[in-house]
Short mmCIF file of C-alpha atoms and ligand atoms in Angstrom, two decimals:
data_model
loop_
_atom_site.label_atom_id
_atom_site.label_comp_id
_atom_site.label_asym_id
_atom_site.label_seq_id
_atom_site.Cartn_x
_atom_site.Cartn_y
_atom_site.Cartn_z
CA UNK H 710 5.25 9.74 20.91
CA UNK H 711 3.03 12.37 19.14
CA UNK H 712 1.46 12.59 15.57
CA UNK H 713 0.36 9.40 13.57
CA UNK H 714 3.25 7.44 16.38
CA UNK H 715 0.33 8.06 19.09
CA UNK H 716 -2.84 6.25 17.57
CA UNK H 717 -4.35 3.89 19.34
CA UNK H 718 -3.87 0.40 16.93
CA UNK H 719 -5.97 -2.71 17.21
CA UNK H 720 -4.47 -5.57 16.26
CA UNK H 721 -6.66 -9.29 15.82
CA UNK H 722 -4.31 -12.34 16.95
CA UNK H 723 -4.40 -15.33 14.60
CA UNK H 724 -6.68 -13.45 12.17
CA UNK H 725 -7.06 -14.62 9.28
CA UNK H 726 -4.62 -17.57 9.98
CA UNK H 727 -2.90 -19.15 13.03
CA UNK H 728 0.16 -16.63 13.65
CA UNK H 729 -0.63 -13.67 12.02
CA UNK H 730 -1.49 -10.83 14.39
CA UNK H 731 -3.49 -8.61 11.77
CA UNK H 732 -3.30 -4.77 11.91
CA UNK H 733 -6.61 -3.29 11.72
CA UNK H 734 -6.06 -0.66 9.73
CA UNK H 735 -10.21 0.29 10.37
CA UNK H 736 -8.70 2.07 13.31
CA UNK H 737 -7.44 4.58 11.39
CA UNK H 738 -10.16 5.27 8.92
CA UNK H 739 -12.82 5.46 11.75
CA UNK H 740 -11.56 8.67 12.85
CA UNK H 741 -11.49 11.85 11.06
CA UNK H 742 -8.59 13.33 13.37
CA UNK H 743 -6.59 9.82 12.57
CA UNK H 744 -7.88 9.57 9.13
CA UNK H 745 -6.42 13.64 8.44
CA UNK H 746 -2.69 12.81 10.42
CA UNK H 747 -2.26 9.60 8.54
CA UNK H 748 -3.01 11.23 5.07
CA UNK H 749 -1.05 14.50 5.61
CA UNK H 750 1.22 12.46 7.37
CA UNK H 751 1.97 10.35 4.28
CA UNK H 752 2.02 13.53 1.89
CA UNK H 753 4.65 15.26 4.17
CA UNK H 754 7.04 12.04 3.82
CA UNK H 755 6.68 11.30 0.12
CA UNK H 756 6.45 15.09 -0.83
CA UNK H 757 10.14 14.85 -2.10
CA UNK H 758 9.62 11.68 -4.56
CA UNK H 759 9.04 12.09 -8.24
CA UNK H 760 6.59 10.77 -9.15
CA UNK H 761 3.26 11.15 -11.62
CA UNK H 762 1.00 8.77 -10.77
CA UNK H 763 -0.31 6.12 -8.20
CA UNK H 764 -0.89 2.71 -8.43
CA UNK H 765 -3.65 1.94 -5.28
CA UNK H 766 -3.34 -1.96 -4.10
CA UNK H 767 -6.50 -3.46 -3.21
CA UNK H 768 -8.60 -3.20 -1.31
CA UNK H 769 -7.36 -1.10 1.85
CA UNK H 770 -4.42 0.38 -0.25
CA UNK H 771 -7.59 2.49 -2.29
CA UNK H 772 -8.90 4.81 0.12
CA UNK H 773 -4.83 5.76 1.20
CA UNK H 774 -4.11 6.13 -2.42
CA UNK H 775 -7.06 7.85 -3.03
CA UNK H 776 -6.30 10.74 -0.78
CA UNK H 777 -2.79 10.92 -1.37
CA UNK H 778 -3.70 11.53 -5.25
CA UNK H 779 -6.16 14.03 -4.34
CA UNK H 780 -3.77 15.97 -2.19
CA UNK H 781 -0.88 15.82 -4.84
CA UNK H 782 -3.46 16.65 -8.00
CA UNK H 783 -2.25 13.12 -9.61
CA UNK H 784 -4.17 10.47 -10.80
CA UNK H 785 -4.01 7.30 -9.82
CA UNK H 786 -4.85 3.58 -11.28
CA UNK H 787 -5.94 0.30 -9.08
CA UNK H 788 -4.47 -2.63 -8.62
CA UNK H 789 -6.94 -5.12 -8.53
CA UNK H 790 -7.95 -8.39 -7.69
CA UNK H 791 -8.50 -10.96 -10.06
CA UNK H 792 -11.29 -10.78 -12.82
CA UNK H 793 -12.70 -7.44 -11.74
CA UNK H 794 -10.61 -5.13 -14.28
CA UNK H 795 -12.71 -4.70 -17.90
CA UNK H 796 -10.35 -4.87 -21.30
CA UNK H 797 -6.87 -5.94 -21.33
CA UNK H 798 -5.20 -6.32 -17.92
CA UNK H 799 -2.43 -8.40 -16.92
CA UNK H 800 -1.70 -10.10 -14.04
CA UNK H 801 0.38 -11.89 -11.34
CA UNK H 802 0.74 -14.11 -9.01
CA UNK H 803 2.48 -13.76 -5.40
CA UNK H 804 2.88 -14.38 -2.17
CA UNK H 805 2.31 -12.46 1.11
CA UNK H 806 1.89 -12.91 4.75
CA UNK H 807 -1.28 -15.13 4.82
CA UNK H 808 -0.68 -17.28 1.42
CA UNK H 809 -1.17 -16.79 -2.44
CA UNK H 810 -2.66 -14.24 -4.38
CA UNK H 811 -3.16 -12.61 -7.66
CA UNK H 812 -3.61 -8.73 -9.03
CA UNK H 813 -4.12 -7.46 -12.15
CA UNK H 814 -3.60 -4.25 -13.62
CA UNK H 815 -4.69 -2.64 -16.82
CA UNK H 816 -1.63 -1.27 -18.59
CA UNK H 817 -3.78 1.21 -20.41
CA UNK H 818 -4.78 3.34 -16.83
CA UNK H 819 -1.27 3.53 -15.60
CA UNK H 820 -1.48 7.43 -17.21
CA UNK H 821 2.23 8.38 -15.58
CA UNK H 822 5.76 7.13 -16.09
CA UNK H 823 6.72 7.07 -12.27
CA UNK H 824 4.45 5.36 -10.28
CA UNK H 825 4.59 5.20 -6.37
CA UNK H 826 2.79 2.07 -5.16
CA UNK H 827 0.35 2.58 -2.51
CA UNK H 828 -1.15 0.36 -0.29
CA UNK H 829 -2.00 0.17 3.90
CA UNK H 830 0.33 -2.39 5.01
CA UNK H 831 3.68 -3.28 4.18
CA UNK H 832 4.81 -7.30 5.65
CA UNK H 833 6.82 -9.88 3.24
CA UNK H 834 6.79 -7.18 0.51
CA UNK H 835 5.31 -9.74 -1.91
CA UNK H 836 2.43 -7.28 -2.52
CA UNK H 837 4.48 -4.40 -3.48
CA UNK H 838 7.09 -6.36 -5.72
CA UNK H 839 3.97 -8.04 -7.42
CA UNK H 840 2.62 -4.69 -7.93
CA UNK H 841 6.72 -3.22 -9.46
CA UNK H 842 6.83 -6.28 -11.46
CA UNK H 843 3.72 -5.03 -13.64
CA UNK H 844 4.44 -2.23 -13.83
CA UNK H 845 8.03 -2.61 -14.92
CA UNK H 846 6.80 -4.81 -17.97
CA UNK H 847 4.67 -2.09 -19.41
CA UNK H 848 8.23 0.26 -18.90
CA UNK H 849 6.88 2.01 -16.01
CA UNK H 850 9.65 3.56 -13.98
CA UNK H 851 8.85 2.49 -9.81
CA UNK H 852 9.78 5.57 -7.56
CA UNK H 853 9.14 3.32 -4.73
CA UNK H 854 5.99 2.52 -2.51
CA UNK H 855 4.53 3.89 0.33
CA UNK H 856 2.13 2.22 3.22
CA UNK H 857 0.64 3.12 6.70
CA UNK H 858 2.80 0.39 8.78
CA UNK H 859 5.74 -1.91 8.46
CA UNK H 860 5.08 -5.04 9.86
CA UNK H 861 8.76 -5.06 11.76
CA UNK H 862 8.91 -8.96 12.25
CA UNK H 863 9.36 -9.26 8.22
CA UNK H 864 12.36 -6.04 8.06
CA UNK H 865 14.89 -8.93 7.81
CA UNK H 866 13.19 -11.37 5.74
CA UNK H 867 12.02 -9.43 2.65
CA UNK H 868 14.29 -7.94 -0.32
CA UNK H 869 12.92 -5.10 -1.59
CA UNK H 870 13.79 -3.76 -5.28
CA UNK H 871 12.70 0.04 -4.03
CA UNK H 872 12.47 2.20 -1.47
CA UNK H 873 9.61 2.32 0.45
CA UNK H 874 7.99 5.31 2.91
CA UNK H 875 6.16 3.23 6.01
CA UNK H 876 5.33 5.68 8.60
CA UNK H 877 4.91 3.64 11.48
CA UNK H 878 6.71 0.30 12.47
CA UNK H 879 4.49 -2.09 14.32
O1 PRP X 1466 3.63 -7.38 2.30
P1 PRP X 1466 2.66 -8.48 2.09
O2 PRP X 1466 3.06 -9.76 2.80
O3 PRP X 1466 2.40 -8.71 0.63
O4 PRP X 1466 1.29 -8.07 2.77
C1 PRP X 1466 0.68 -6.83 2.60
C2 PRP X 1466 -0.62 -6.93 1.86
O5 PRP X 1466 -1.54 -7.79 2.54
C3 PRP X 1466 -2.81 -7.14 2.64
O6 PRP X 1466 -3.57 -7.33 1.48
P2 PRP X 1466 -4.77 -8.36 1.27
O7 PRP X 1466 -4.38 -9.18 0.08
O8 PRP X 1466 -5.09 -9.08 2.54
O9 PRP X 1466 -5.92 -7.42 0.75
P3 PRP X 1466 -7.15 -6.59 1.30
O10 PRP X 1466 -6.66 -5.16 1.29
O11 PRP X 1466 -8.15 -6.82 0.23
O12 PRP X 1466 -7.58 -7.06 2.65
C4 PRP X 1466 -2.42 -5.67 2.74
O13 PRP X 1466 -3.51 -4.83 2.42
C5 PRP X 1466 -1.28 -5.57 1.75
O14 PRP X 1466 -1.74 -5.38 0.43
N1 ADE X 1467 -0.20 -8.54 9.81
C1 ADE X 1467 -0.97 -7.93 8.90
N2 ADE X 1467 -1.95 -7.09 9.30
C2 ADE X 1467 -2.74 -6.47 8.39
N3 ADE X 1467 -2.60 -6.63 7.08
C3 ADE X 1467 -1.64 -7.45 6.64
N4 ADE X 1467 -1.27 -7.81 5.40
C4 ADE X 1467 -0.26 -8.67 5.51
N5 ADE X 1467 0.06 -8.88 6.78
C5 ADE X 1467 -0.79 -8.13 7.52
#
């Protein structure tokens, strides 16, 4: 193992419900050797995907996104939570891992036609399809999506409508 394959992880058993054994994905922002492999890590293994813009998943999906948009001189919109978007946004509801959620996005900030979806984590996939869906109704094209680590329990159990980049299965 070498590269972004040899970080130490920490991982929190039961957290934040009984049988989920959470990723901390603190343990690779913490460190500025980490934090550097992860990001040029990511840029290496998307560097061959068109696309023009980001769309960052909140909350841990920001800094990731962030960084990869900076690198790549793109912009890059968020996905956020719900009522914490000003003007028109629309939104959706989904599941994931640990229960039911909702993001919104405002149409008017997605400033690309192919978007890559960035986020930290990828497990059911509910986050990532919630994230495609909106975009597809505003006729946003989805290159794919792109996160730290696949949760490998879930590589069966999700259908994915695009390719995504995980560089580390856990
Ligand atoms: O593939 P899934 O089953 O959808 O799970 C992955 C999502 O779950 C976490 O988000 P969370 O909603 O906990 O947000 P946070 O970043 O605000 O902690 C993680 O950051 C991903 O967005
Ligand atoms: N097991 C997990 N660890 C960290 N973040 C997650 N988001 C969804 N499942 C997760």
């Amino acid at each position: 193992m070498s590269g972004f394959d040899a970080i130490p992880l920490e991982f929190f058993q039961d957290y934040p419900a009984p049988g989920v054994n959470f990723i901390d994905v603190g343990c690779v922002f913490d460190d500025p050797v980490h934090w550097q492999l992860a990001i040029d890590t990511l840029y290496e293994r998307t560097a061959h995907l068109h696309f023009d813009f980001i769309l960052a998943m909140d909350a841990r999906g920001f800094m990731i996104a962030g960084a990869l948009a900076y690198k790549r001189a793109i912009g890059f919109a968020m996905a956020r939570k719900p009522g914490k978007l000003p003007g028109e946004a629309i939104s959706i509801d989904y599941q994931r891992e640990y229960g039911s959620a909702t993001i919104e996005i405002q149409p008017a900030r997605i400033k690309g036609e192919r978007v890559l979806i960035v986020d930290d984590v990828l497990a059911t996939g509910g986050t990532i399809e919630a994230a495609a869906s909106l975009l597809r109704q505003v006729g946003k094209e989805v290159v794919g999506a792109a996160a730290l680590f696949d949760i490998g329990f879930f590589e069966d159990k999700r259908t994915l409508t695009m390719p995504v980049t995980t560089l580390r299965k856990v």
